[in-house]
Amino acid sequence: MTTTATPQDVLDAVRVAREALSSVASSGAARGSREEWAEVVGALQGLVNEATAVQDSAIVALAAVEPEWCEDGTIVELRRVAGHVSVDAPAIVSGVLCLWAVAAERRVRDAVRRTVDDQAGAGTATGLGGLHTAMRAGRLDGYRAQVVAGELEECPAEVAATVITSLDPWFDTEDATRLRRRA
């Protein structure tokens, strides 16, 4: 999701992508070789990875909106800096993604840590931006990114960034256990 994209822009793109996938989905016997179907599976996983990265960006944008009650009883939404997490953001994510409360809190925290790696000098350096970049490129899924981030949780941002850079060549080929071991 680019910084100029509106929620409607993203929703329109999601609708188009879903319609395109639905129109080519096979309802009967599938033709093609194992190699061809394996390529399809890999390409779809790349799409899921990219969509998860965009979803992370949307969660960060949602979490940065803080409702404020005015004296006259009206509510205005204030946009805070990326990385700010409003009190009700995990509850909203919980409802939208059908997650239990703890899982939603973790989902919001992970999205913020991966996506807001000191954007615009906000003082939110985590060193995990490389994970988000790899997800945006379709090379890393959310689970493996979460595993790597978990291993680097207590590291200074510079160390985390260095480790992620060194892991980058293996994002396309290694499972979570091997990435954890390398980290």
Coordinates of C-alpha atoms in Angstrom, one line a residue:
M1 CA 0.0 0.0 0.0
T2 CA 1.5 3.3 -1.0
T3 CA 1.3 6.4 1.2
T4 CA -1.1 8.1 -1.2
A5 CA -3.5 5.1 -1.5
T6 CA -6.9 5.7 0.1
P7 CA -8.8 2.9 1.7
Q8 CA -11.1 2.9 -1.3
D9 CA -8.1 2.5 -3.7
V10 CA -7.1 -0.6 -1.8
L11 CA -10.6 -2.0 -1.6
D12 CA -11.0 -1.5 -5.4
A13 CA -7.7 -3.3 -6.0
V14 CA -8.8 -6.2 -3.7
R15 CA -12.1 -6.5 -5.5
V16 CA -10.5 -6.6 -9.0
A17 CA -7.9 -9.2 -7.8
R18 CA -10.6 -11.4 -6.2
E19 CA -12.8 -11.2 -9.4
A20 CA -9.8 -12.1 -11.6
L21 CA -8.9 -15.1 -9.4
S22 CA -12.5 -16.2 -9.3
S23 CA -12.9 -16.0 -13.1
V24 CA -9.9 -18.4 -13.6
A25 CA -10.6 -20.8 -10.8
S26 CA -11.3 -24.3 -12.0
S27 CA -14.6 -25.8 -11.0
G28 CA -14.0 -29.1 -12.7
A29 CA -11.1 -31.4 -13.5
A30 CA -7.8 -29.5 -13.7
R31 CA -5.4 -29.9 -16.6
G32 CA -1.7 -29.4 -16.5
S33 CA 1.4 -31.0 -15.2
R34 CA 2.6 -31.2 -11.6
E35 CA 5.3 -28.7 -12.4
E36 CA 2.7 -26.3 -13.8
W37 CA 0.5 -26.7 -10.8
A38 CA 3.5 -26.3 -8.4
E39 CA 4.3 -23.0 -10.2
V40 CA 0.7 -21.9 -9.6
V41 CA 0.9 -22.8 -5.9
G42 CA 4.1 -20.9 -5.6
A43 CA 2.7 -17.9 -7.4
L44 CA -0.4 -17.8 -5.3
Q45 CA 1.7 -18.0 -2.1
G46 CA 3.6 -15.0 -3.4
L47 CA 0.4 -13.2 -3.8
V48 CA -0.8 -14.2 -0.3
N49 CA 2.6 -12.9 1.1
E50 CA 2.2 -9.6 -0.7
A51 CA -1.4 -9.3 0.4
T52 CA -0.3 -9.9 4.0
A53 CA 2.2 -7.1 3.7
V54 CA -0.4 -4.8 2.4
Q55 CA -2.7 -5.9 5.2
D56 CA 0.1 -5.1 7.7
S57 CA 0.2 -1.6 6.2
A58 CA -3.6 -1.3 6.6
I59 CA -3.4 -2.4 10.2
V60 CA -0.7 0.2 10.9
A61 CA -2.9 2.9 9.3
L62 CA -5.9 1.7 11.3
A63 CA -4.0 1.7 14.6
A64 CA -2.7 5.2 14.0
V65 CA -6.3 6.6 14.0
E66 CA -7.3 7.7 17.5
P67 CA -10.9 8.6 18.3
E68 CA -11.3 11.7 20.5
W69 CA -14.5 12.9 22.1
C70 CA -15.1 16.6 21.9
E71 CA -16.9 18.6 24.6
D72 CA -20.1 18.7 22.5
G73 CA -20.2 14.9 22.4
T74 CA -19.0 14.4 18.9
I75 CA -16.2 12.1 18.0
V76 CA -13.3 13.1 15.7
E77 CA -10.6 10.9 14.4
L78 CA -7.1 12.1 14.9
R79 CA -4.3 10.6 12.7
R80 CA -1.3 9.9 14.8
V81 CA 2.2 9.0 13.6
A82 CA 2.7 5.6 12.0
G83 CA 3.6 3.2 14.8
H84 CA 1.1 4.7 17.3
V85 CA -1.4 2.0 18.4
S86 CA -4.8 3.3 19.5
V87 CA -6.3 1.6 22.5
D88 CA -9.1 0.0 20.4
A89 CA -7.1 -1.1 17.4
P90 CA -6.6 -4.7 18.6
A91 CA -10.3 -5.0 19.3
I92 CA -11.2 -3.7 15.8
V93 CA -8.7 -6.1 14.2
S94 CA -10.1 -8.9 16.4
G95 CA -13.6 -8.3 15.1
V96 CA -12.6 -7.9 11.4
L97 CA -10.2 -10.9 11.3
C98 CA -12.2 -13.1 13.7
L99 CA -9.2 -13.5 16.1
W100 CA -9.3 -13.9 19.8
A101 CA -8.0 -10.8 21.8
V102 CA -4.5 -12.0 22.4
A103 CA -4.0 -13.0 18.8
A104 CA -5.3 -9.7 17.6
E105 CA -3.0 -7.8 19.9
R106 CA 0.0 -9.9 18.6
R107 CA -1.2 -9.3 15.0
V108 CA -1.2 -5.5 15.5
R109 CA 2.1 -5.5 17.3
D110 CA 3.8 -7.6 14.6
A111 CA 2.4 -5.5 11.8
V112 CA 3.7 -2.3 13.5
R113 CA 7.1 -3.8 14.3
R114 CA 7.6 -5.0 10.7
T115 CA 6.1 -2.1 8.8
V116 CA 7.1 1.0 10.8
D117 CA 10.8 0.6 10.9
D118 CA 11.6 4.2 11.8
Q119 CA 9.5 5.7 9.1
A120 CA 10.1 9.4 8.8
G121 CA 12.3 9.3 11.9
A122 CA 9.3 8.5 14.2
G123 CA 11.7 7.0 16.7
T124 CA 10.2 3.5 16.1
A125 CA 13.3 1.8 14.8
T126 CA 13.0 -2.0 15.1
G127 CA 15.4 -3.2 12.3
L128 CA 12.6 -5.4 11.0
G129 CA 11.8 -3.4 7.9
G130 CA 13.5 -6.0 5.7
L131 CA 10.9 -8.5 6.7
H132 CA 8.1 -6.3 5.4
T133 CA 10.1 -5.6 2.2
A134 CA 10.5 -9.4 1.6
M135 CA 6.8 -9.9 2.2
R136 CA 5.9 -7.1 -0.2
A137 CA 8.1 -8.9 -2.8
G138 CA 6.2 -12.1 -2.2
R139 CA 9.3 -13.9 -0.8
L140 CA 8.3 -14.3 2.8
D141 CA 5.1 -15.3 4.5
G142 CA 3.7 -13.8 7.7
Y143 CA 4.5 -16.8 9.8
R144 CA 8.2 -17.0 8.9
A145 CA 8.5 -13.3 9.3
Q146 CA 6.9 -13.6 12.8
V147 CA 9.4 -16.4 13.7
V148 CA 12.4 -14.3 12.6
A149 CA 11.0 -11.2 14.4
G150 CA 10.5 -13.2 17.6
E151 CA 14.1 -14.3 17.5
L152 CA 15.2 -10.7 17.2
E153 CA 12.8 -9.1 19.6
E154 CA 15.4 -8.2 22.3
C155 CA 18.1 -7.1 19.8
P156 CA 19.0 -3.5 19.1
A157 CA 17.5 -2.3 15.7
E158 CA 20.9 -2.2 14.0
V159 CA 21.6 -5.8 15.0
A160 CA 18.2 -6.9 13.8
A161 CA 18.6 -5.2 10.5
T162 CA 22.0 -6.8 10.0
V163 CA 20.6 -10.3 10.8
I164 CA 17.7 -9.8 8.4
T165 CA 20.0 -8.6 5.6
S166 CA 22.1 -11.8 6.1
L167 CA 19.0 -14.0 6.1
D168 CA 17.6 -12.4 2.9
P169 CA 19.0 -15.0 0.5
W170 CA 17.2 -17.7 2.3
F171 CA 13.7 -16.1 2.5
D172 CA 12.8 -17.8 -0.8
T173 CA 13.9 -21.3 0.1
E174 CA 14.0 -22.0 3.9
D175 CA 11.3 -22.9 6.3
A176 CA 10.7 -21.2 9.7
T177 CA 12.8 -23.7 11.7
R178 CA 15.9 -23.1 9.5
L179 CA 15.4 -19.4 9.5
R180 CA 15.1 -19.4 13.3
R181 CA 18.3 -21.4 13.5
R182 CA 20.1 -19.0 11.2
A183 CA 18.8 -16.0 13.1

